[in-house]
CSV table of C-alpha atoms in Angstrom, one decimal:
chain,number,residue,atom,x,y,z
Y,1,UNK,CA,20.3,-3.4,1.0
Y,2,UNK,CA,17.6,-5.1,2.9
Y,3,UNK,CA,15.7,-8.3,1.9
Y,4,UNK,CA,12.6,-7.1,3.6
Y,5,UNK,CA,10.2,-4.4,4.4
Y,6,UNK,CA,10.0,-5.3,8.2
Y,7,UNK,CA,12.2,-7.6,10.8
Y,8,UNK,CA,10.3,-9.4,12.8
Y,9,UNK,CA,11.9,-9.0,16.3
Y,10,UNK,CA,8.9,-10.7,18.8
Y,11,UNK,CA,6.6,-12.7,17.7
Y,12,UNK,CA,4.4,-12.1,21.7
Y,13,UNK,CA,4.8,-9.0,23.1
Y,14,UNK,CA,2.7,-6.9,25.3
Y,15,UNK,CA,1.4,-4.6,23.0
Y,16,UNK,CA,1.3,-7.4,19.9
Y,17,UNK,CA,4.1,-8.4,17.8
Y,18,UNK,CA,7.4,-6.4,17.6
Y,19,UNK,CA,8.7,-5.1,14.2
Y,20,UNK,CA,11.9,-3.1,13.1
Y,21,UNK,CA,11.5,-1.6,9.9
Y,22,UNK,CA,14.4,-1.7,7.1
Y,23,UNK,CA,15.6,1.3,4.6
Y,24,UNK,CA,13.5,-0.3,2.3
Y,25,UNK,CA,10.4,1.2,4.0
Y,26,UNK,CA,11.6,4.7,3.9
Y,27,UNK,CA,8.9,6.9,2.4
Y,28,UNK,CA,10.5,9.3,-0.2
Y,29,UNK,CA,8.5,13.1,1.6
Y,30,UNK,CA,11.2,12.1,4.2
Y,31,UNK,CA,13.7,9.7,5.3
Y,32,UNK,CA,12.9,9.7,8.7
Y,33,UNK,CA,8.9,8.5,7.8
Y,34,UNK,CA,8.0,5.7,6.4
Y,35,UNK,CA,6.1,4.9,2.6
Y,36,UNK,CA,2.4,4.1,3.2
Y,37,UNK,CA,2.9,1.0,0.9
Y,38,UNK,CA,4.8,-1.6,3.3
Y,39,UNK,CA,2.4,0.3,6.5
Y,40,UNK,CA,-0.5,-1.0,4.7
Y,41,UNK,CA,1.0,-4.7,3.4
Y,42,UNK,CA,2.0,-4.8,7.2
Y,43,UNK,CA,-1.2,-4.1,8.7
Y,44,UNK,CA,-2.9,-6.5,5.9
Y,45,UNK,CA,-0.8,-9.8,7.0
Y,46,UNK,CA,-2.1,-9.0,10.7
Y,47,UNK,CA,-5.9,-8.7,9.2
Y,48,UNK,CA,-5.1,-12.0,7.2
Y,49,UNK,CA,-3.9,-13.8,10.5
Y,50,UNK,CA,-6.4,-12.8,12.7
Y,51,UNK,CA,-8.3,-15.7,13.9
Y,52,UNK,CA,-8.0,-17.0,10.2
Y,53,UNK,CA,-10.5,-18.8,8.4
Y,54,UNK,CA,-9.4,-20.6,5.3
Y,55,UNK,CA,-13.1,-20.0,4.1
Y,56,UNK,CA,-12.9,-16.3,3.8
Y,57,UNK,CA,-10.9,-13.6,2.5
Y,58,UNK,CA,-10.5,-9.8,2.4
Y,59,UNK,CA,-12.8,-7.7,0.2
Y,60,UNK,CA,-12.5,-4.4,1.8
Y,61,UNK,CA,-9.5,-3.1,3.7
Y,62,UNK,CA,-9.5,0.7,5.0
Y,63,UNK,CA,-6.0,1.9,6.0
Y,64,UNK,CA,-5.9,5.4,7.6
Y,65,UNK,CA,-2.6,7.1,8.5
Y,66,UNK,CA,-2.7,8.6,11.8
Y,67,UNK,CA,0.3,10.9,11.0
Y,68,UNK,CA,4.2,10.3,10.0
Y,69,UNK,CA,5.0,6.4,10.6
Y,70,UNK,CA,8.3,7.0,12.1
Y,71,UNK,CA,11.3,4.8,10.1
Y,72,UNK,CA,13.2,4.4,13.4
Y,73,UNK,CA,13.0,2.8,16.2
Y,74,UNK,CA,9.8,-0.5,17.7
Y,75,UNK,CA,6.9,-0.9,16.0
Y,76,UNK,CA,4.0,-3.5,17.1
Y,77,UNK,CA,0.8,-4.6,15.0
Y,78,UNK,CA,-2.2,-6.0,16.9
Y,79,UNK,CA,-5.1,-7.3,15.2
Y,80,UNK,CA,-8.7,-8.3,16.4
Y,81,UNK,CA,-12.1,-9.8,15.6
Y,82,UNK,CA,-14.4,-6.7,15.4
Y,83,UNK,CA,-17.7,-8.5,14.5
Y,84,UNK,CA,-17.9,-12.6,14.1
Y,85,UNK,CA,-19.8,-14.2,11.3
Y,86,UNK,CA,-21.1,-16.9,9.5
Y,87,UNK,CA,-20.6,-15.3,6.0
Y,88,UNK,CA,-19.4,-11.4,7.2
Y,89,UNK,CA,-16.7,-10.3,9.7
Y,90,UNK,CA,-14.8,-7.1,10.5
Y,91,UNK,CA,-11.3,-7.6,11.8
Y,92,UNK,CA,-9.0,-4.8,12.9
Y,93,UNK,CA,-5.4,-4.0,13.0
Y,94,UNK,CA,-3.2,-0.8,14.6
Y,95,UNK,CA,0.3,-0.3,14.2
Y,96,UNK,CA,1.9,1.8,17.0
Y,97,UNK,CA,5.4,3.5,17.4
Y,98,UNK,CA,7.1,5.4,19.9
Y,99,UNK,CA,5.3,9.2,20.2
Y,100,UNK,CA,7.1,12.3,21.0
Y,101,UNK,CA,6.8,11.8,24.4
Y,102,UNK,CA,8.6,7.9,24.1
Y,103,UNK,CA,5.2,6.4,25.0
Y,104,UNK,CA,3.9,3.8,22.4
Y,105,UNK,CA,0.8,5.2,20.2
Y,106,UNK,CA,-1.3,4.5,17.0
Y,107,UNK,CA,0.6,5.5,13.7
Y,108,UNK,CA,-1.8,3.4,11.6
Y,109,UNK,CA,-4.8,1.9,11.6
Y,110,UNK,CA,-6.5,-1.1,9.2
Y,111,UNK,CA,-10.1,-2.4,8.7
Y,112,UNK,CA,-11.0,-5.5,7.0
Y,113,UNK,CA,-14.4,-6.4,6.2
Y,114,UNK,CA,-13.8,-10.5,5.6
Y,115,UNK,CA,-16.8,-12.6,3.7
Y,116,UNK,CA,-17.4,-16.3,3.1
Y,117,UNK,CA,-16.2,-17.5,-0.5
Y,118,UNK,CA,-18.9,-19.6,-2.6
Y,119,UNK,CA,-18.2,-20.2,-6.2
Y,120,UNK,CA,-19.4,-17.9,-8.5
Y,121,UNK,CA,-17.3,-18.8,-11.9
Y,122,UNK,CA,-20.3,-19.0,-13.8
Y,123,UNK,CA,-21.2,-15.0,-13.5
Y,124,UNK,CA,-18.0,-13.4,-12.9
Y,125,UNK,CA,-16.7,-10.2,-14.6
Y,126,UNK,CA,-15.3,-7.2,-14.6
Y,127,UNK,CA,-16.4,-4.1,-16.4
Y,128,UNK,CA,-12.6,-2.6,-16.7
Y,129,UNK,CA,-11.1,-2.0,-19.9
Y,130,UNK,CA,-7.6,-4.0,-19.7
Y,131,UNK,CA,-4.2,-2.6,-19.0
Y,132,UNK,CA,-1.8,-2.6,-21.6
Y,133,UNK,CA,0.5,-6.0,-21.5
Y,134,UNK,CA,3.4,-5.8,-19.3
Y,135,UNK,CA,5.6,-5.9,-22.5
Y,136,UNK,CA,4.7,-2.5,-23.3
Y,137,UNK,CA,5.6,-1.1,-20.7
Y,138,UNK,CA,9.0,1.3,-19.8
Y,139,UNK,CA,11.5,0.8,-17.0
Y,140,UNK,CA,12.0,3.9,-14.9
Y,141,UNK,CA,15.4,3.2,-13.2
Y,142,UNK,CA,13.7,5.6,-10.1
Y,143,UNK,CA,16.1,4.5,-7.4
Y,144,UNK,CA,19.4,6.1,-9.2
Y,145,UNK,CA,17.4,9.6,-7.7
Y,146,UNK,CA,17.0,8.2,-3.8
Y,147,UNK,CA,19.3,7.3,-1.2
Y,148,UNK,CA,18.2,3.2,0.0
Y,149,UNK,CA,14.2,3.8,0.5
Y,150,UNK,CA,11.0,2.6,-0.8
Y,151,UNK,CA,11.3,3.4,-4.4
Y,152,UNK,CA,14.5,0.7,-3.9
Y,153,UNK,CA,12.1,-2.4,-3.8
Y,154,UNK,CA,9.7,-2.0,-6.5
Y,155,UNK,CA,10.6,-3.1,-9.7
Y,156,UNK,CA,8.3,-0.2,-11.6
Y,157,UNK,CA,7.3,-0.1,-15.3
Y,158,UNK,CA,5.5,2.8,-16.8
Y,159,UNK,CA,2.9,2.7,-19.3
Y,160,UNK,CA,2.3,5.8,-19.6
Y,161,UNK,CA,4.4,9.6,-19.4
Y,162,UNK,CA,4.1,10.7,-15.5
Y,163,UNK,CA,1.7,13.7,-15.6
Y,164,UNK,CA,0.3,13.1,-18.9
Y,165,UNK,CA,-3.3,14.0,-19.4
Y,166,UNK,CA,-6.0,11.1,-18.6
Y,167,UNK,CA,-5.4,8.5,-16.4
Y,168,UNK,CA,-1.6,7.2,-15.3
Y,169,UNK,CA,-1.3,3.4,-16.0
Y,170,UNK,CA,2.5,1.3,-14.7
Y,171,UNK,CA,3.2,-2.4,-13.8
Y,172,UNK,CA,4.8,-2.7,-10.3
Y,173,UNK,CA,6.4,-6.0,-8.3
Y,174,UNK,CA,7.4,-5.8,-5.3
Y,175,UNK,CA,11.3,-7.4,-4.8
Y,176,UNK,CA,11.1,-7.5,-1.2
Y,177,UNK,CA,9.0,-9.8,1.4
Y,178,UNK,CA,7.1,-7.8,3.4
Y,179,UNK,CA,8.6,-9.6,6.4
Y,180,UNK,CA,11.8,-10.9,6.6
Y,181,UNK,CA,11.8,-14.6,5.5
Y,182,UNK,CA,8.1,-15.2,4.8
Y,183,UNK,CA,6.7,-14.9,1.6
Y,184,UNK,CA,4.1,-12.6,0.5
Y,185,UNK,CA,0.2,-13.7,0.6
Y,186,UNK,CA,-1.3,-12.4,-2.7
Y,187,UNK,CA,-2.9,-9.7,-1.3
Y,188,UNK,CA,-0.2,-8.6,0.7
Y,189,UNK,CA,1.8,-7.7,-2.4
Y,190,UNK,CA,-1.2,-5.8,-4.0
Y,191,UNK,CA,-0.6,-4.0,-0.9
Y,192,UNK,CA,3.1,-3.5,-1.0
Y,193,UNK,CA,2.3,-1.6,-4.2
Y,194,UNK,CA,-1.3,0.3,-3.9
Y,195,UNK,CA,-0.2,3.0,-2.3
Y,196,UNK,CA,1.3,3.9,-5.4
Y,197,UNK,CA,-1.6,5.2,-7.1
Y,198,UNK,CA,-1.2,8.5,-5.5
Y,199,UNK,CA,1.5,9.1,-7.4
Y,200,UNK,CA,0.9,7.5,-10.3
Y,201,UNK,CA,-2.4,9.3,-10.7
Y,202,UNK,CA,-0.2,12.7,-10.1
Y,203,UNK,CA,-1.0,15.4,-12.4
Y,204,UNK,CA,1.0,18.5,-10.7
Y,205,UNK,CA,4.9,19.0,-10.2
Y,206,UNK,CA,6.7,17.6,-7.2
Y,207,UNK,CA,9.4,20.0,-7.5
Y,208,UNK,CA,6.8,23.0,-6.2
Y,209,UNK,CA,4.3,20.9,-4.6
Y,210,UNK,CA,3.4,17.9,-2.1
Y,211,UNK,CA,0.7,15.8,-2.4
Y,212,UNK,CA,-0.2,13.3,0.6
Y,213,UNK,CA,-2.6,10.9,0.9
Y,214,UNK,CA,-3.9,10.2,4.7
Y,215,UNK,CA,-5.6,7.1,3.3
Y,216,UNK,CA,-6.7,4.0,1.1
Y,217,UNK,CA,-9.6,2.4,0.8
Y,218,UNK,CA,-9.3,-1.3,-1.6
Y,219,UNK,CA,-12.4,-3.1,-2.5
Y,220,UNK,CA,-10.9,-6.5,-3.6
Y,221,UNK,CA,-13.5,-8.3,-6.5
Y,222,UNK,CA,-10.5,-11.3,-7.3
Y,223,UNK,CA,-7.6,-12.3,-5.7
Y,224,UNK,CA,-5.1,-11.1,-7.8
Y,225,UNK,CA,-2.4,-13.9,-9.4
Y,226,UNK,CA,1.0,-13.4,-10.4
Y,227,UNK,CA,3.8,-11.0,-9.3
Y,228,UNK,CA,2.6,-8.4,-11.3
Y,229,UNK,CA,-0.1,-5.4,-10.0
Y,230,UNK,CA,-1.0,-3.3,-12.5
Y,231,UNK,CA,-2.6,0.6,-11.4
Y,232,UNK,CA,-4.4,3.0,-13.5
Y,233,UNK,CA,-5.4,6.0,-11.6
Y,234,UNK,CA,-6.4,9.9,-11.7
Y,235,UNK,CA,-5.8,12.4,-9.1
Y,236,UNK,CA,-8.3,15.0,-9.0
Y,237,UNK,CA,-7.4,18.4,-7.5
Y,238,UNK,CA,-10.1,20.7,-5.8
Y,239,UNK,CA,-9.4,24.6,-5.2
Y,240,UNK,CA,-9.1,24.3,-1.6
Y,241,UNK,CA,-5.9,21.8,-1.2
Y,242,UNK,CA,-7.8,19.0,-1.1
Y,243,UNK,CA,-7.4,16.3,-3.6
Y,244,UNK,CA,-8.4,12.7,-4.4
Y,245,UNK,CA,-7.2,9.9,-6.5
Y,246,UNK,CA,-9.4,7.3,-7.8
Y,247,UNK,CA,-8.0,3.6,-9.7
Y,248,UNK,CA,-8.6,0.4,-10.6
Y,249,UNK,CA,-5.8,-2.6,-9.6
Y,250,UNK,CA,-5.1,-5.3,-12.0
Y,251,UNK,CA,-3.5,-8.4,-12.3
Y,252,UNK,CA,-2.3,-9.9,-15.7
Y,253,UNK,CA,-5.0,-11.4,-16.4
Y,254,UNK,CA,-7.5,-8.8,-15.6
Y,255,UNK,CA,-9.0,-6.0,-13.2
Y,256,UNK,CA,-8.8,-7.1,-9.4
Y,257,UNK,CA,-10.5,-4.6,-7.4
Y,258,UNK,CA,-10.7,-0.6,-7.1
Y,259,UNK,CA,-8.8,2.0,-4.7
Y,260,UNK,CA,-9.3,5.7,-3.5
Y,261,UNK,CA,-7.1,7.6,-1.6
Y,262,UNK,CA,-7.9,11.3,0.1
Y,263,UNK,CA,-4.8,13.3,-0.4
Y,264,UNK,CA,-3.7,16.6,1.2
Y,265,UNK,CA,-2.2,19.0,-1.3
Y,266,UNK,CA,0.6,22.2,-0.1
Y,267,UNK,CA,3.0,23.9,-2.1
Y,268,UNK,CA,6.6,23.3,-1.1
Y,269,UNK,CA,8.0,26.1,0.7
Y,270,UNK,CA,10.9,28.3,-1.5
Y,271,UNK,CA,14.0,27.3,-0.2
Y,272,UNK,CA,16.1,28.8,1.2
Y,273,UNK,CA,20.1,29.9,0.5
């Protein structure tokens, strides 16, 4: 099995730099999309590199699926400086991939609101009650279920029973790079793992219904440290198949920031003999 998320096959390109993307991105609706998780790490490294400032980091990123990232075939990330700033930018960053019609369009899209870092020791905090230790936690041997995809490079360690009442709590590290070769900024592997709180957060059976989120919004308070991100997330269900999960992301040593995701929810069609 792959190393990596993503091959890097061009570093210029006409339409920005040229991925291919490996089994281990494979979303687990459908082989042939790909997982939002290694989308959004990808589109996060090209926020991070855009004209980069060593004075600034992310504190808000905004990924929105445009549809079914396709697991075959080119894919190219651009990135740009929305709105300069002393103390605030916004960057962007699209991913596109061959349409139906072979013609390159946007799968994915990213924004990054960037600030200016002071230090601010003396009043930090976080209001989140802790996760459980990592030690606690159980070992879900998920892959034996999946042919090579996503579910492949995350070591993933529940705290919790999977649809349990209340809110779902695991420890997940990421075993691949996101790219081929390069290791992974810190908030590139909260990324590589926040898409998870979809599921997670799951409160209704897989077997007889899909749940899919178009989206995830991550407001980062502290970089997180370590290898380990911790989730706890809900997903609330309204009566008119719409749904949305709401979580908090930790680190070991503490809460790191808070996600939301919109998700679409359909009952699974009976199969058929």
């Amino acid at each position: 099995m792959s190393d990596s998320y993503y091959d890097l096959i061009a570093e210029t390109d006409p339409l920005g730099e040229r991925f291919r993307a490996t089994d281990m991105a494979r979303g687990t609706w459908s082989a042939t999309i790909q997982h939002g998780a290694p989308v959004s790490a990808l589109l996060v490294r090209a926020l991070e590199r855009c004209e980069h400032r060593p004075d600034t980091r992310l504190s808000r990123v905004a990924v929105d699926l445009m549809g079914g990232v396709p697991s075959e075939g080119d894919l190219w990330v651009r990135a740009q400086l929305e709105r300069p700033g002393k103390q605030i930018e916004l960057v962007s960053a699209e991913m596109l991939a061959a349409g139906p019609d072979g013609e390159p369009r946007v799968v994915a899209r990213a924004g990054g609101w960037r600030m200016s870092q002071l230090d601010t020791t003396a009043v930090a905090r976080s209001g989140a009650e802790p996760m459980p230790p990592l030690e606690q936690a159980r070992s879900h041997d998920m892959a034996k279920n999946w042919e090579p995809n996503y579910v492949h490079s995350v070591d993933w360690r529940w705290l919790t029973v999977p649809q349990a009442p209340g809110a779902g709590e695991s420890w997940l590290r990421p075993t691949v790079d996101v790219v081929k070769g390069e290791p992974m900024t810190p908030l590139q592997r909260l990324f590589a793992v926040a898409d998870d709180a979809n599921g997670i957060g799951s409160k209704i059976d897989i077997r007889k219904w899909t749940f899919l989120n178009t989206d995830l919004v991550v407001h980062i308070h502290r970089v997180p440290d370590g290898e380990w991100i911790g989730i706890r997330a809900d997903t609330h269900y309204g009566p008119d198949g719409i749904g949305a999960t709401v979580g908090t992301l930790f680190d070991e040593s503490g809460a790191v920031g808070a996600i939301q995701q919109s998700v679409l929810v359909r009952p699974r069609p009976p199969k058929t003999s």
